[in-house]
Short mmCIF file of N, CA and C in Angstrom, two decimals:
data_model
loop_
_atom_site.label_atom_id
_atom_site.label_comp_id
_atom_site.label_asym_id
_atom_site.label_seq_id
_atom_site.Cartn_x
_atom_site.Cartn_y
_atom_site.Cartn_z
N THR B 1 35.70 5.25 3.18
CA THR B 1 35.01 5.60 4.49
C THR B 1 33.71 6.29 4.10
N ILE B 2 33.74 7.17 3.30
CA ILE B 2 32.25 7.74 2.90
C ILE B 2 31.27 6.69 2.22
N GLY B 3 31.91 5.98 1.53
CA GLY B 3 30.93 5.02 0.63
C GLY B 3 30.40 3.98 1.65
N LEU B 4 31.09 3.72 2.67
CA LEU B 4 30.63 2.84 3.65
C LEU B 4 29.61 3.65 4.61
N ILE B 5 29.82 4.97 4.82
CA ILE B 5 28.88 5.67 5.73
C ILE B 5 27.65 5.75 4.67
N ALA B 6 27.71 5.90 3.41
CA ALA B 6 26.40 5.94 2.46
C ALA B 6 25.82 4.89 2.58
N ILE B 7 26.41 3.73 2.46
CA ILE B 7 25.63 2.31 2.26
C ILE B 7 24.98 1.76 3.46
N ILE B 8 25.62 2.24 4.75
CA ILE B 8 24.82 2.10 6.02
C ILE B 8 23.68 3.08 6.05
N GLY B 9 23.95 4.30 5.74
CA GLY B 9 22.58 5.39 5.95
C GLY B 9 21.74 4.84 4.97
N THR B 10 21.84 4.23 3.65
CA THR B 10 20.62 3.87 3.03
C THR B 10 20.20 2.54 3.69
N VAL B 11 20.92 1.53 4.00
CA VAL B 11 20.27 0.30 4.65
C VAL B 11 19.45 0.91 5.87
N ILE B 12 19.80 1.91 6.46
CA ILE B 12 18.78 2.23 8.08
C ILE B 12 17.85 2.97 7.45
N VAL B 13 17.89 3.92 6.35
CA VAL B 13 16.58 4.61 5.91
C VAL B 13 15.67 3.66 5.14
N SER B 14 16.09 2.54 4.65
CA SER B 14 15.42 1.73 3.81
C SER B 14 14.56 0.79 4.80
N ASN B 15 15.46 0.59 5.78
CA ASN B 15 14.63 -0.47 7.34
C ASN B 15 13.57 0.45 7.86
N LEU B 16 14.07 1.58 8.05
CA LEU B 16 12.80 2.55 8.67
C LEU B 16 11.54 2.75 8.04
N SER B 17 11.86 2.74 6.74
CA SER B 17 10.87 3.01 5.72
C SER B 17 9.88 2.09 5.72
N VAL B 18 10.40 0.66 5.37
CA VAL B 18 9.78 -0.48 5.65
C VAL B 18 8.85 -0.61 6.85
N SER B 19 9.64 -0.28 7.86
CA SER B 19 8.94 -0.31 9.59
C SER B 19 7.87 0.37 9.51
N TYR B 20 7.89 1.89 8.83
CA TYR B 20 7.18 2.81 9.14
C TYR B 20 5.37 2.36 8.15
N THR B 21 6.14 1.68 7.01
CA THR B 21 5.17 1.20 6.17
C THR B 21 4.23 0.18 6.94
N ASN B 22 4.91 -0.73 7.57
CA ASN B 22 4.31 -1.94 8.26
C ASN B 22 3.47 -1.63 9.59
N GLN B 23 3.88 -0.45 10.06
CA GLN B 23 3.12 0.08 11.32
C GLN B 23 1.91 0.66 10.68
N GLN B 24 1.86 1.68 9.25
CA GLN B 24 0.71 2.00 9.11
C GLN B 24 -0.43 0.90 8.46
N GLU B 25 0.15 -0.11 8.03
CA GLU B 25 -0.92 -1.05 7.65
C GLU B 25 -1.10 -1.72 8.79
N GLU B 26 -0.77 -2.01 10.06
CA GLU B 26 -1.28 -2.46 11.42
C GLU B 26 -2.17 -1.67 11.80
N GLN B 27 -2.01 -0.40 11.77
CA GLN B 27 -2.96 0.77 12.41
C GLN B 27 -4.33 0.53 11.63
N TYR B 28 -4.10 0.46 9.90
CA TYR B 28 -5.21 0.42 9.31
C TYR B 28 -5.97 -0.85 9.35
N GLU B 29 -5.43 -1.93 9.90
CA GLU B 29 -6.05 -3.06 9.98
C GLU B 29 -6.83 -3.07 11.29
N ASN B 30 -6.20 -2.55 12.19
CA ASN B 30 -6.92 -2.21 13.68
C ASN B 30 -8.11 -1.49 13.53
N PHE B 31 -8.20 -0.44 12.58
CA PHE B 31 -9.15 0.80 12.31
C PHE B 31 -10.14 -0.30 11.88
N LYS B 32 -10.05 -1.11 10.82
CA LYS B 32 -10.90 -1.85 10.09
C LYS B 32 -11.65 -2.90 11.03
N ASN B 33 -10.51 -3.31 12.00
CA ASN B 33 -11.21 -4.66 13.02
C ASN B 33 -12.24 -3.88 13.92
N THR B 34 -11.94 -2.61 14.20
CA THR B 34 -12.83 -2.00 15.32
C THR B 34 -14.14 -1.67 14.71
N LEU B 35 -14.21 -1.31 13.40
CA LEU B 35 -15.42 -0.81 12.80
C LEU B 35 -16.33 -2.17 12.54
N GLU B 36 -15.76 -3.11 11.94
CA GLU B 36 -16.23 -4.50 11.59
C GLU B 36 -16.61 -5.16 12.89
N LYS B 37 -15.82 -5.39 14.03
CA LYS B 37 -16.50 -6.10 15.13
C LYS B 37 -17.49 -5.01 16.05
N ALA B 38 -17.55 -4.01 15.65
CA ALA B 38 -18.45 -3.15 16.38
C ALA B 38 -20.07 -3.41 15.42
N ALA B 39 -19.93 -3.69 14.30
CA ALA B 39 -21.27 -3.66 13.51
C ALA B 39 -21.76 -5.07 13.87
N CYS B 40 -20.63 -6.03 13.61
CA CYS B 40 -21.05 -7.45 14.23
C CYS B 40 -21.69 -7.51 15.58
N THR B 41 -21.05 -6.60 16.44
CA THR B 41 -21.77 -6.50 17.82
C THR B 41 -23.18 -5.98 17.87
N TYR B 42 -23.33 -4.98 17.19
CA TYR B 42 -24.54 -4.14 16.98
C TYR B 42 -25.44 -5.12 16.46
N ILE B 43 -25.15 -6.05 15.67
CA ILE B 43 -26.31 -7.12 15.55
C ILE B 43 -26.81 -8.10 16.17
N ASP B 44 -25.39 -8.64 16.79
CA ASP B 44 -25.82 -9.76 17.56
C ASP B 44 -26.42 -9.38 19.13
N LEU B 45 -26.16 -7.98 19.39
CA LEU B 45 -26.90 -7.72 20.73
C LEU B 45 -28.54 -7.16 20.23
N ASN B 46 -28.92 -7.61 19.25
CA ASN B 46 -30.24 -7.39 19.03
C ASN B 46 -30.68 -5.65 19.02
N MET B 47 -29.70 -4.53 18.97
CA MET B 47 -29.87 -3.54 19.05
C MET B 47 -31.27 -2.59 18.29
N ASN B 48 -31.18 -3.45 17.24
CA ASN B 48 -32.44 -3.20 16.11
C ASN B 48 -32.60 -4.41 15.76
N ALA B 49 -33.44 -4.94 16.07
CA ALA B 49 -34.02 -6.57 15.57
C ALA B 49 -34.59 -6.27 14.26
N ASN B 50 -35.42 -5.17 13.83
CA ASN B 50 -35.78 -5.40 12.68
C ASN B 50 -34.76 -5.29 11.91
N LEU B 51 -33.60 -4.78 12.06
CA LEU B 51 -32.50 -4.48 10.96
C LEU B 51 -32.11 -5.83 11.02
N LYS B 52 -31.69 -6.67 12.15
CA LYS B 52 -31.28 -8.14 12.15
C LYS B 52 -32.13 -9.05 11.27
N ARG B 53 -33.31 -9.43 11.12
CA ARG B 53 -34.25 -9.90 10.28
C ARG B 53 -34.27 -9.70 9.12
N THR B 54 -34.12 -8.21 8.76
CA THR B 54 -34.10 -8.00 7.14
C THR B 54 -32.74 -8.05 6.75
N CYS B 55 -31.76 -8.05 7.60
CA CYS B 55 -30.13 -8.71 7.14
C CYS B 55 -30.13 -9.91 6.90
N GLN B 56 -30.65 -10.74 7.68
CA GLN B 56 -30.57 -12.26 7.64
C GLN B 56 -31.62 -12.66 6.43
N ASN B 57 -32.77 -12.12 6.07
CA ASN B 57 -33.68 -12.49 5.33
C ASN B 57 -33.06 -11.97 3.73
N ASN B 58 -32.48 -11.07 3.81
CA ASN B 58 -31.93 -10.54 2.66
C ASN B 58 -30.49 -10.84 2.19
N GLY B 59 -30.17 -11.28 3.34
CA GLY B 59 -28.47 -12.07 3.04
C GLY B 59 -27.21 -10.98 3.37
N SER B 60 -27.84 -9.67 3.24
CA SER B 60 -26.87 -8.53 3.66
C SER B 60 -27.57 -7.33 4.11
N CYS B 61 -26.74 -6.64 5.03
CA CYS B 61 -27.24 -4.94 5.04
C CYS B 61 -26.40 -4.20 5.51
N THR B 62 -26.29 -2.76 5.76
CA THR B 62 -25.17 -2.13 6.16
C THR B 62 -25.66 -1.29 7.41
N ILE B 63 -24.73 -1.14 8.09
CA ILE B 63 -24.90 -0.25 9.26
C ILE B 63 -23.98 1.07 9.31
N ALA B 64 -24.80 1.93 9.77
CA ALA B 64 -23.78 3.51 9.55
C ALA B 64 -23.00 3.46 11.00
N VAL B 65 -21.87 3.87 10.57
CA VAL B 65 -20.74 4.49 11.82
C VAL B 65 -21.61 5.17 12.98
N GLN B 66 -22.58 6.13 12.38
CA GLN B 66 -22.93 6.75 13.49
C GLN B 66 -23.96 5.97 14.47
N ASP B 67 -24.58 4.83 13.98
CA ASP B 67 -25.14 4.05 14.85
C ASP B 67 -24.40 3.43 15.80
N LEU B 68 -23.05 3.10 15.41
CA LEU B 68 -22.26 2.26 16.36
C LEU B 68 -22.02 3.54 17.43
N LEU B 69 -21.55 4.67 16.86
CA LEU B 69 -21.03 5.61 18.10
C LEU B 69 -22.26 5.89 19.06
N LYS B 70 -23.38 6.07 18.53
CA LYS B 70 -24.74 6.24 19.17
C LYS B 70 -24.55 5.16 20.33
N GLU B 71 -24.55 3.88 19.87
CA GLU B 71 -24.45 2.73 20.98
C GLU B 71 -23.35 2.55 21.81
N GLY B 72 -22.50 3.48 21.49
CA GLY B 72 -21.44 3.36 22.48
C GLY B 72 -20.32 2.09 22.23
N LEU B 73 -20.57 1.51 20.82
CA LEU B 73 -19.76 0.23 20.57
C LEU B 73 -18.42 0.99 19.90
N ILE B 74 -18.19 2.15 19.27
CA ILE B 74 -17.04 3.06 19.03
C ILE B 74 -17.14 4.21 19.73
N GLU B 75 -15.56 4.88 19.85
CA GLU B 75 -15.24 6.28 19.96
C GLU B 75 -15.19 7.19 19.18
N ASP B 76 -15.18 8.48 19.22
CA ASP B 76 -15.29 9.20 18.48
C ASP B 76 -13.61 9.26 17.79
N GLU B 77 -12.73 8.79 18.54
CA GLU B 77 -11.60 9.00 17.75
C GLU B 77 -11.31 7.56 16.97
N ASP B 78 -11.94 6.54 16.79
CA ASP B 78 -12.03 5.26 16.22
C ASP B 78 -12.58 5.93 14.60
N LEU B 79 -12.70 6.89 14.50
CA LEU B 79 -13.24 7.38 12.99
C LEU B 79 -12.41 8.19 12.23
N ASN B 80 -10.73 8.00 12.77
CA ASN B 80 -9.69 8.53 12.41
C ASN B 80 -8.84 7.49 11.42
N ASN B 81 -9.08 7.37 10.09
CA ASN B 81 -8.67 6.47 9.13
C ASN B 81 -7.13 6.85 8.95
N PRO B 82 -6.24 5.98 9.80
CA PRO B 82 -4.81 6.02 9.43
C PRO B 82 -4.19 5.83 8.12
N LYS B 83 -5.05 5.34 7.26
CA LYS B 83 -4.47 5.22 5.68
C LYS B 83 -4.58 6.37 5.12
N THR B 84 -5.52 7.25 5.30
CA THR B 84 -5.92 8.39 4.30
C THR B 84 -5.65 9.64 5.33
N GLN B 85 -5.36 9.45 6.70
CA GLN B 85 -5.28 10.42 7.58
C GLN B 85 -6.48 11.53 7.42
N THR B 86 -7.66 10.82 7.56
CA THR B 86 -8.91 11.79 7.62
C THR B 86 -9.65 11.03 8.37
N ARG B 87 -10.96 11.83 8.93
CA ARG B 87 -11.62 11.27 9.57
C ARG B 87 -12.97 10.72 8.54
N ILE B 88 -13.62 9.58 8.92
CA ILE B 88 -14.48 8.86 8.07
C ILE B 88 -15.79 9.60 8.62
N ALA B 89 -16.93 9.74 7.75
CA ALA B 89 -18.16 10.35 8.10
C ALA B 89 -18.99 9.34 8.79
N GLY B 90 -19.94 9.93 9.62
CA GLY B 90 -20.85 9.32 10.24
C GLY B 90 -21.69 8.54 9.44
N THR B 91 -22.21 8.91 8.43
CA THR B 91 -22.93 8.12 7.24
C THR B 91 -22.00 6.74 6.74
N THR B 92 -20.82 6.82 6.96
CA THR B 92 -19.75 5.72 6.12
C THR B 92 -20.85 4.05 6.81
N LYS B 93 -20.97 3.48 5.82
CA LYS B 93 -21.36 2.07 6.30
C LYS B 93 -20.51 0.72 6.25
N VAL B 94 -20.71 0.13 7.40
CA VAL B 94 -20.04 -1.57 7.46
C VAL B 94 -21.25 -2.32 6.83
N GLN B 95 -20.66 -3.23 6.23
CA GLN B 95 -21.85 -4.30 5.44
C GLN B 95 -21.83 -5.46 6.45
N VAL B 96 -22.69 -5.87 6.59
CA VAL B 96 -23.07 -7.41 7.25
C VAL B 96 -23.85 -8.16 6.40
N ARG B 97 -22.74 -9.55 6.15
CA ARG B 97 -23.50 -10.30 5.10
C ARG B 97 -23.79 -11.70 6.31
N TYR B 98 -24.86 -12.33 5.65
CA TYR B 98 -25.13 -13.96 6.08
C TYR B 98 -25.05 -14.89 4.89
N ASP B 99 -24.37 -15.93 5.01
CA ASP B 99 -24.06 -16.98 3.97
C ASP B 99 -24.30 -18.13 4.66
N ASN B 100 -25.40 -18.72 4.49
CA ASN B 100 -25.65 -20.08 5.15
C ASN B 100 -25.80 -19.76 6.56
N GLY B 101 -26.34 -18.54 7.16
CA GLY B 101 -26.38 -18.45 8.64
C GLY B 101 -24.94 -18.02 9.30
N ILE B 102 -23.97 -17.82 8.50
CA ILE B 102 -22.66 -17.25 8.86
C ILE B 102 -22.46 -15.88 8.73
N LYS B 103 -22.16 -15.24 9.89
CA LYS B 103 -22.14 -13.62 9.50
C LYS B 103 -20.81 -13.14 9.41
N THR B 104 -20.50 -12.25 8.42
CA THR B 104 -19.49 -11.70 8.25
C THR B 104 -19.63 -9.89 8.18
N CYS B 105 -18.80 -9.40 8.66
CA CYS B 105 -19.02 -7.82 8.91
C CYS B 105 -17.63 -7.05 7.99
N SER B 106 -17.82 -6.45 7.13
CA SER B 106 -16.60 -5.94 6.55
C SER B 106 -16.77 -4.37 6.17
N TYR B 107 -15.55 -3.46 6.29
CA TYR B 107 -15.59 -2.09 5.94
C TYR B 107 -14.53 -1.98 4.62
N GLN B 108 -15.34 -1.52 3.70
CA GLN B 108 -14.67 -1.29 2.45
C GLN B 108 -14.78 0.35 2.39
N GLU B 109 -13.54 0.67 2.00
CA GLU B 109 -13.52 2.21 1.51
C GLU B 109 -14.08 2.70 0.43
#
């Protein structure tokens, strides 16, 4: 009986651990997607036409998180990185790339 309880307890703890890890990964992906979508929107809305032209001409550019905050594209609580459990700095950059006219935005830690 004790052995059976130990096995069941191990299975339950293992499943909870996997579930927690999956939840953390999902929260981190949502965090990244929020920043990336905001950066792409920032470029699309021509909030800074010179930056957009420079970005397209050079093939890439970076956008500071503080600019996304200032324009209301993200909220202050969006700066909490669930992976590291820390707040990212306003100077953190999101990269925007243009490849054959196709835009991609990416956040790298």
